Amino acid sequence: MTTTEPGLVGTKLPLDALSSVPKTDAPQKPKDYTSDQEVRWCPGCGDYVILATIRALLPKLGLKRENITFISGIGCSSRFPYYLETYGMHSIHGRAPAIATGLATTRPDQSVWVVTGDGDAMSIGGNHLIHTLRRNVNMNVLMFNNRIYGLTKGQYSPTSETGKVTKSSPMGSLDHPFNTLSLALGAQGTFVARALDSDRKGLTEVLEAAARHRGTSFVEIMQDCPIFNDGSFDLLRKEDAADHLIPVRHGEKIIFGDEGQHCVVRRGFSLAVAATADVDEADIVVHDAHTDDPTYAHALANLSSQDLEYTVTGIIRQVARDTYDDLARGQVEHAKEIATSDLQALLDGSSTWTVE
């Protein structure tokens, strides 16, 4: 992976996002990342599980705590920076990716994380999110999706299902919800993944891969809001949840169900769910998260439906592409190399104007 912009020296870019972040020699534990702030979420909120998972993951990365920064916007999820013993910033509504872009560009020694919600990221912050993904800035965007506005007391959000009855839609929402994975893929995201808060193992695997991905990692975490949208993801937690969850792993056939009775096959330009017993084994799709062609990833994302009949989890796409911050720093260095220190030469040069 090399830079290709005209005028830039072709330097090798490390694929591991943590290669430039200082490491610690001292062993760490989850309690080292626990701040002295009281955690203030509603009882039963999925945010507790996500916080515990992050606290358990960070010691495994082996980074110095002063080289980790969590930046949030506005919402229940945005209290996250207070509860971690790292650097952090509680910023403004929807603008966390913009602030994180500045930090990632100026401080390559930082592991930068954005914590946001479905309303914060996909409504007022939608513009910032898609351009961060398009630019491929070196950061991790964790979007907590409870399909409701929780902090402002229960209005429908950009991910709420059609017909959702809320305080702001008493007769049912008329909006068609975003397919979050398709949105991220359409913005040319290089790392797009989804996890369920109650699946600690799957969530940890996705988060660790995201932390090491060089570029923008987008991880949707489906989590429950027990006060304003209780049971939103119950279909994915009940006894027959395995019939609805489609976990994917790169290089493995997409087979799911308690006994592997379901699988994913190709149907024209799309993908479809079929009974494993009814298809040839060779027709079962092998998940390829590393293909440059986004068509397959889009087809996989479109298997997920708003009624949760089928929900794909895991790393949908993970590809390498030059990052905005690496290119920006390279451009600055190149400008320094060709710049002249002769002020008079600059004044007498061709880039002058006569004001009459």
Tab-separated table of C-alpha atoms in Angstrom:
chain	number	residue	atom	x	y	z
A	1	MET	CA	0.000	0.000	0.000
A	2	THR	CA	1.743	3.200	-1.149
A	3	THR	CA	0.813	6.799	-1.687
A	4	THR	CA	-0.056	7.615	-5.278
A	5	GLU	CA	-0.827	11.337	-5.205
A	6	PRO	CA	1.271	13.417	-7.664
A	7	GLY	CA	4.160	15.171	-5.940
A	8	LEU	CA	4.250	12.871	-2.937
A	9	VAL	CA	7.090	10.546	-2.160
A	10	GLY	CA	5.862	6.945	-2.372
A	11	THR	CA	6.241	5.801	1.223
A	12	LYS	CA	5.102	2.498	2.647
A	13	LEU	CA	2.083	2.932	4.894
A	14	PRO	CA	1.783	0.476	7.790
A	15	LEU	CA	-1.431	-1.504	7.634
A	16	ASP	CA	-1.648	-1.809	11.423
A	17	ALA	CA	-3.175	1.386	12.787
A	18	LEU	CA	-1.439	0.851	16.124
A	19	SER	CA	2.101	0.638	14.719
A	20	SER	CA	2.700	4.356	15.309
A	21	VAL	CA	1.058	4.475	18.757
A	22	PRO	CA	3.464	4.210	21.731
A	23	LYS	CA	3.238	0.937	23.653
A	24	THR	CA	3.439	0.372	27.385
A	25	ASP	CA	5.853	-2.063	29.020
A	26	ALA	CA	3.682	-2.463	32.112
A	27	PRO	CA	0.865	-5.033	32.077
A	28	GLN	CA	-2.597	-3.488	32.184
A	29	LYS	CA	-5.954	-4.555	33.554
A	30	PRO	CA	-9.521	-3.378	32.885
A	31	LYS	CA	-9.494	-1.444	36.172
A	32	ASP	CA	-6.650	0.687	34.794
A	33	TYR	CA	-9.149	2.036	32.281
A	34	THR	CA	-11.882	2.661	34.849
A	35	SER	CA	-12.277	6.326	35.772
A	36	ASP	CA	-13.518	7.668	39.104
A	37	GLN	CA	-16.783	8.863	37.539
A	38	GLU	CA	-20.086	7.235	38.466
A	39	VAL	CA	-21.566	5.461	35.461
A	40	ARG	CA	-24.961	7.021	34.872
A	41	TRP	CA	-27.037	5.029	32.433
A	42	CYS	CA	-30.435	3.523	33.020
A	43	PRO	CA	-30.481	0.027	34.562
A	44	GLY	CA	-30.429	-2.573	31.814
A	45	CYS	CA	-28.948	-0.267	29.169
A	46	GLY	CA	-26.765	-2.046	26.639
A	47	ASP	CA	-24.125	0.665	27.065
A	48	TYR	CA	-22.919	-1.068	30.248
A	49	VAL	CA	-21.959	-4.196	28.323
A	50	ILE	CA	-20.180	-2.179	25.635
A	51	LEU	CA	-18.245	-0.211	28.271
A	52	ALA	CA	-17.160	-3.414	30.013
A	53	THR	CA	-16.089	-4.903	26.670
A	54	ILE	CA	-14.006	-1.839	25.783
A	55	ARG	CA	-12.381	-1.801	29.222
A	56	ALA	CA	-11.425	-5.451	28.769
A	57	LEU	CA	-10.129	-4.903	25.233
A	58	LEU	CA	-7.894	-1.863	25.751
A	59	PRO	CA	-5.345	-3.661	27.975
A	60	LYS	CA	-4.902	-6.276	25.231
A	61	LEU	CA	-3.845	-3.564	22.775
A	62	GLY	CA	-0.888	-2.683	25.027
A	63	LEU	CA	-0.997	1.058	24.359
A	64	LYS	CA	-0.090	3.880	26.696
A	65	ARG	CA	-3.290	5.332	28.099
A	66	GLU	CA	-2.180	8.888	27.267
A	67	ASN	CA	-2.102	7.852	23.614
A	68	ILE	CA	-5.755	6.815	23.464
A	69	THR	CA	-8.536	9.361	22.948
A	70	PHE	CA	-12.297	8.855	22.926
A	71	ILE	CA	-14.398	11.632	21.353
A	72	SER	CA	-18.183	11.691	21.549
A	73	GLY	CA	-21.050	13.839	20.333
A	74	ILE	CA	-24.404	14.176	22.102
A	75	GLY	CA	-26.582	11.332	23.372
A	76	CYS	CA	-26.599	8.617	26.016
A	77	SER	CA	-23.638	6.891	24.371
A	78	SER	CA	-21.709	10.150	24.395
A	79	ARG	CA	-21.079	9.941	28.134
A	80	PHE	CA	-18.564	7.234	27.288
A	81	PRO	CA	-15.364	9.361	27.578
A	82	TYR	CA	-16.140	10.167	31.224
A	83	TYR	CA	-16.028	6.511	32.199
A	84	LEU	CA	-12.632	5.643	30.701
A	85	GLU	CA	-9.234	6.535	32.159
A	86	THR	CA	-7.907	7.834	28.834
A	87	TYR	CA	-7.969	11.192	27.139
A	88	GLY	CA	-11.422	12.148	25.930
A	89	MET	CA	-13.716	14.892	24.753
A	90	HIS	CA	-17.483	15.275	24.995
A	91	SER	CA	-18.014	17.389	21.890
A	92	ILE	CA	-21.083	18.742	20.094
A	93	HIS	CA	-24.035	17.158	18.355
A	94	GLY	CA	-22.984	15.134	15.316
A	95	ARG	CA	-19.532	16.721	15.030
A	96	ALA	CA	-17.377	14.149	16.790
A	97	PRO	CA	-15.955	12.761	13.478
A	98	ALA	CA	-14.872	16.272	12.435
A	99	ILE	CA	-13.066	16.884	15.711
A	100	ALA	CA	-11.543	13.418	15.587
A	101	THR	CA	-10.285	14.132	12.057
A	102	GLY	CA	-8.275	17.076	13.359
A	103	LEU	CA	-6.746	14.973	16.110
A	104	ALA	CA	-5.959	11.989	13.878
A	105	THR	CA	-4.329	14.243	11.289
A	106	THR	CA	-2.117	16.150	13.720
A	107	ARG	CA	-1.337	13.323	16.162
A	108	PRO	CA	-0.434	10.031	14.447
A	109	ASP	CA	0.674	8.771	17.859
A	110	GLN	CA	-2.953	8.625	19.040
A	111	SER	CA	-5.470	5.794	18.794
A	112	VAL	CA	-8.603	7.820	18.072
A	113	TRP	CA	-12.108	6.539	18.855
A	114	VAL	CA	-15.477	8.153	18.133
A	115	VAL	CA	-18.481	7.080	20.189
A	116	THR	CA	-21.833	8.080	18.760
A	117	GLY	CA	-25.474	6.991	18.541
A	118	ASP	CA	-27.874	6.334	15.676
A	119	GLY	CA	-29.410	9.814	16.034
A	120	ASP	CA	-26.132	11.661	16.617
A	121	ALA	CA	-24.353	9.913	13.720
A	122	MET	CA	-27.057	9.542	11.099
A	123	SER	CA	-29.219	12.608	11.555
A	124	ILE	CA	-27.450	15.854	12.408
A	125	GLY	CA	-24.056	14.172	12.029
A	126	GLY	CA	-24.763	12.303	8.813
A	127	ASN	CA	-22.718	14.643	6.640
A	128	HIS	CA	-19.677	14.393	8.901
A	129	LEU	CA	-19.947	10.610	9.077
A	130	ILE	CA	-20.082	9.949	5.337
A	131	HIS	CA	-17.177	12.277	4.565
A	132	THR	CA	-15.059	10.730	7.308
A	133	LEU	CA	-15.689	7.323	5.765
A	134	ARG	CA	-15.003	8.641	2.265
A	135	ARG	CA	-11.729	10.254	3.343
A	136	ASN	CA	-10.686	7.134	5.258
A	137	VAL	CA	-9.341	9.021	8.252
A	138	ASN	CA	-7.480	6.794	10.698
A	139	MET	CA	-10.074	6.429	13.487
A	140	ASN	CA	-12.646	4.025	14.891
A	141	VAL	CA	-16.316	5.052	14.772
A	142	LEU	CA	-18.521	3.083	17.182
A	143	MET	CA	-22.201	3.721	16.530
A	144	PHE	CA	-24.500	2.534	19.303
A	145	ASN	CA	-27.812	1.756	17.630
A	146	ASN	CA	-30.893	1.435	19.850
A	147	ARG	CA	-33.236	2.649	17.083
A	148	ILE	CA	-34.572	5.504	19.235
A	149	TYR	CA	-33.620	8.927	20.627
A	150	GLY	CA	-32.997	7.988	24.254
A	151	LEU	CA	-31.467	11.121	25.784
A	152	THR	CA	-34.293	13.348	24.525
A	153	LYS	CA	-36.877	10.884	25.808
A	154	GLY	CA	-38.078	8.620	23.042
A	155	GLN	CA	-38.504	10.145	19.599
A	156	TYR	CA	-38.037	7.969	16.498
A	157	SER	CA	-34.556	8.014	14.975
A	158	PRO	CA	-33.093	7.482	11.466
A	159	THR	CA	-32.866	3.748	12.212
A	160	SER	CA	-36.342	3.265	13.728
A	161	GLU	CA	-38.522	0.831	11.820
A	162	THR	CA	-41.382	2.102	9.664
A	163	GLY	CA	-44.581	2.448	11.697
A	164	LYS	CA	-42.732	3.055	14.957
A	165	VAL	CA	-45.063	4.730	17.469
A	166	THR	CA	-43.160	7.294	19.536
A	167	LYS	CA	-43.711	10.687	21.125
A	168	SER	CA	-42.810	12.348	17.841
A	169	SER	CA	-44.726	9.839	15.685
A	170	PRO	CA	-47.937	8.999	17.617
A	171	MET	CA	-49.542	7.479	14.511
A	172	GLY	CA	-46.410	5.612	13.475
A	173	SER	CA	-43.255	6.766	11.729
A	174	LEU	CA	-43.552	7.230	7.964
A	175	ASP	CA	-39.791	7.219	7.447
A	176	HIS	CA	-37.936	4.317	5.880
A	177	PRO	CA	-34.923	3.575	8.113
A	178	PHE	CA	-31.324	3.658	7.007
A	179	ASN	CA	-29.629	0.374	6.244
A	180	THR	CA	-26.599	1.363	8.303
A	181	LEU	CA	-24.175	-1.051	6.660
A	182	SER	CA	-25.225	-0.011	3.147
A	183	LEU	CA	-24.814	3.640	4.111
A	184	ALA	CA	-21.259	3.055	5.313
A	185	LEU	CA	-20.411	0.991	2.240
A	186	GLY	CA	-21.913	3.614	-0.060
A	187	ALA	CA	-19.595	6.172	1.523
A	188	GLN	CA	-16.699	3.892	0.484
A	189	GLY	CA	-15.938	2.708	4.010
A	190	THR	CA	-12.862	0.484	4.197
A	191	PHE	CA	-13.927	-1.297	7.398
A	192	VAL	CA	-17.628	-1.930	7.991
A	193	ALA	CA	-18.871	-4.243	10.721
A	194	ARG	CA	-21.779	-4.969	13.035
A	195	ALA	CA	-22.067	-6.611	16.448
A	196	LEU	CA	-24.714	-7.264	19.094
A	197	ASP	CA	-24.048	-5.905	22.581
A	198	SER	CA	-24.914	-9.187	24.298
A	199	ASP	CA	-22.464	-11.144	22.124
A	200	ARG	CA	-19.314	-10.299	24.105
A	201	LYS	CA	-17.075	-12.653	22.105
A	202	GLY	CA	-18.228	-11.402	18.702
A	203	LEU	CA	-18.139	-7.769	19.835
A	204	THR	CA	-14.587	-8.125	21.162
A	205	GLU	CA	-13.343	-9.693	17.925
A	206	VAL	CA	-14.861	-6.935	15.819
A	207	LEU	CA	-13.551	-4.142	18.065
A	208	GLU	CA	-10.002	-5.497	18.125
A	209	ALA	CA	-9.957	-5.801	14.335
A	210	ALA	CA	-11.345	-2.263	14.073
A	211	ALA	CA	-8.665	-0.890	16.401
A	212	ARG	CA	-5.927	-2.373	14.227
A	213	HIS	CA	-7.418	-1.337	10.881
A	214	ARG	CA	-5.601	1.601	9.302
A	215	GLY	CA	-8.343	3.903	8.063
A	216	THR	CA	-11.873	4.585	9.247
A	217	SER	CA	-13.413	1.634	11.051
A	218	PHE	CA	-17.215	1.800	11.254
A	219	VAL	CA	-18.766	-0.557	13.796
A	220	GLU	CA	-22.503	-0.608	14.412
A	221	ILE	CA	-23.330	-2.014	17.844
A	222	MET	CA	-26.966	-2.987	18.299
A	223	GLN	CA	-27.963	-2.305	21.910
A	224	ASP	CA	-31.116	-2.121	23.971
A	225	CYS	CA	-32.760	0.993	25.415
A	226	PRO	CA	-34.886	-0.512	28.212
A	227	ILE	CA	-36.758	2.731	28.898
A	228	PHE	CA	-37.840	4.051	25.515
A	229	ASN	CA	-37.387	1.085	23.165
A	230	ASP	CA	-37.315	-2.001	25.333
A	231	GLY	CA	-36.971	-5.290	23.497
A	232	SER	CA	-36.077	-3.743	20.148
A	233	PHE	CA	-33.613	-6.555	19.434
A	234	ASP	CA	-35.347	-9.345	21.378
A	235	LEU	CA	-35.691	-11.431	18.221
A	236	LEU	CA	-31.897	-11.690	18.181
A	237	ARG	CA	-31.684	-12.781	21.823
A	238	LYS	CA	-34.436	-15.409	22.162
A	239	GLU	CA	-34.093	-19.192	21.937
A	240	ASP	CA	-34.433	-19.213	18.149
A	241	ALA	CA	-32.052	-16.258	17.684
A	242	ALA	CA	-29.649	-18.471	15.729
A	243	ASP	CA	-32.257	-18.661	12.954
A	244	HIS	CA	-32.073	-14.889	12.503
A	245	LEU	CA	-28.422	-14.021	13.165
A	246	ILE	CA	-26.027	-14.484	10.239
A	247	PRO	CA	-22.478	-14.278	11.655
A	248	VAL	CA	-19.813	-13.964	8.960
A	249	ARG	CA	-16.081	-14.668	9.077
A	250	HIS	CA	-13.647	-14.058	6.252
A	251	GLY	CA	-12.832	-17.219	4.315
A	252	GLU	CA	-15.641	-19.300	5.826
A	253	LYS	CA	-18.888	-20.499	4.283
A	254	ILE	CA	-21.913	-18.542	5.463
A	255	ILE	CA	-23.867	-21.207	7.320
A	256	PHE	CA	-26.002	-20.416	10.366
A	257	GLY	CA	-28.665	-21.838	12.671
A	258	ASP	CA	-28.309	-24.048	15.734
A	259	GLU	CA	-27.584	-27.029	13.518
A	260	GLY	CA	-26.295	-25.185	10.472
A	261	GLN	CA	-29.623	-25.637	8.726
A	262	HIS	CA	-29.497	-22.256	6.945
A	263	CYS	CA	-27.008	-20.846	4.478
A	264	VAL	CA	-26.465	-17.952	2.086
A	265	VAL	CA	-26.377	-18.472	-1.692
A	266	ARG	CA	-26.210	-16.235	-4.739
A	267	ARG	CA	-29.431	-15.319	-6.527
A	268	GLY	CA	-28.704	-13.297	-9.639
A	269	PHE	CA	-26.994	-10.084	-8.544
A	270	SER	CA	-28.136	-10.564	-4.939
A	271	LEU	CA	-27.733	-12.982	-2.061
A	272	ALA	CA	-30.478	-15.036	-0.447
A	273	VAL	CA	-31.032	-17.356	2.506
A	274	ALA	CA	-31.666	-21.019	1.682
A	275	ALA	CA	-31.988	-24.330	3.504
A	276	THR	CA	-28.561	-25.946	3.651
A	277	ALA	CA	-30.048	-29.353	2.834
A	278	ASP	CA	-31.585	-28.057	-0.382
A	279	VAL	CA	-28.435	-26.667	-2.041
A	280	ASP	CA	-25.138	-28.055	-3.237
A	281	GLU	CA	-22.299	-27.307	-0.838
A	282	ALA	CA	-20.408	-25.636	-3.671
A	283	ASP	CA	-23.209	-23.077	-4.022
A	284	ILE	CA	-22.885	-21.822	-0.447
A	285	VAL	CA	-21.219	-18.400	-0.393
A	286	VAL	CA	-17.752	-18.145	1.143
A	287	HIS	CA	-17.446	-14.795	2.896
A	288	ASP	CA	-14.811	-12.502	1.351
A	289	ALA	CA	-14.395	-9.336	3.412
A	290	HIS	CA	-11.257	-8.320	1.514
A	291	THR	CA	-12.559	-8.042	-2.037
A	292	ASP	CA	-12.089	-4.619	-3.619
A	293	ASP	CA	-15.452	-4.939	-5.374
A	294	PRO	CA	-18.066	-3.486	-2.971
A	295	THR	CA	-20.950	-5.154	-4.834
A	296	TYR	CA	-20.699	-8.293	-2.737
A	297	ALA	CA	-20.591	-6.338	0.527
A	298	HIS	CA	-23.684	-4.376	-0.500
A	299	ALA	CA	-25.528	-7.602	-1.284
A	300	LEU	CA	-24.570	-8.983	2.118
A	301	ALA	CA	-25.705	-5.801	3.871
A	302	ASN	CA	-29.034	-5.962	2.059
A	303	LEU	CA	-29.754	-9.372	3.584
A	304	SER	CA	-30.459	-7.479	6.791
A	305	SER	CA	-34.056	-6.295	7.067
A	306	GLN	CA	-35.710	-3.760	9.351
A	307	ASP	CA	-37.896	-6.482	10.888
A	308	LEU	CA	-34.679	-8.334	11.896
A	309	GLU	CA	-35.795	-11.532	10.178
A	310	TYR	CA	-32.175	-11.808	9.068
A	311	THR	CA	-29.359	-9.735	10.593
A	312	VAL	CA	-25.763	-10.023	9.419
A	313	THR	CA	-23.054	-9.581	12.067
A	314	GLY	CA	-19.267	-9.611	11.916
A	315	ILE	CA	-16.831	-7.824	9.616
A	316	ILE	CA	-18.626	-7.154	6.343
A	317	ARG	CA	-15.772	-5.413	4.548
A	318	GLN	CA	-12.108	-4.770	5.354
A	319	VAL	CA	-9.851	-3.411	2.625
A	320	ALA	CA	-6.706	-1.286	2.460
A	321	ARG	CA	-6.693	2.236	1.053
A	322	ASP	CA	-4.550	5.321	1.649
A	323	THR	CA	-5.730	7.342	4.632
A	324	TYR	CA	-6.506	11.041	4.567
A	325	ASP	CA	-4.277	11.824	7.528
A	326	ASP	CA	-1.258	9.982	6.108
A	327	LEU	CA	-1.658	11.803	2.794
A	328	ALA	CA	-2.160	15.176	4.510
A	329	ARG	CA	1.022	14.806	6.541
A	330	GLY	CA	2.893	13.706	3.429
A	331	GLN	CA	1.639	16.743	1.537
A	332	VAL	CA	2.829	19.071	4.302
A	333	GLU	CA	6.277	17.482	4.281
A	334	HIS	CA	6.457	17.791	0.508
A	335	ALA	CA	5.492	21.470	0.734
A	336	LYS	CA	8.327	22.020	3.195
A	337	GLU	CA	10.798	20.356	0.849
A	338	ILE	CA	9.966	22.549	-2.127
A	339	ALA	CA	9.351	25.754	-0.195
A	340	THR	CA	11.795	28.640	-0.437
A	341	SER	CA	12.987	30.536	2.609
A	342	ASP	CA	13.744	33.651	0.558
A	343	LEU	CA	10.947	36.117	1.332
A	344	GLN	CA	11.999	38.547	-1.398
A	345	ALA	CA	11.941	35.750	-3.962
A	346	LEU	CA	8.377	34.976	-2.940
A	347	LEU	CA	7.393	38.632	-3.278
A	348	ASP	CA	9.058	38.902	-6.682
A	349	GLY	CA	7.730	35.581	-7.921
A	350	SER	CA	4.923	34.892	-10.348
A	351	SER	CA	2.233	34.677	-7.684
A	352	THR	CA	1.906	38.423	-7.235
A	353	TRP	CA	-0.910	40.874	-7.946
A	354	THR	CA	-1.136	44.580	-8.598
A	355	VAL	CA	-3.943	46.313	-6.729
A	356	GLU	CA	-4.983	49.581	-8.353
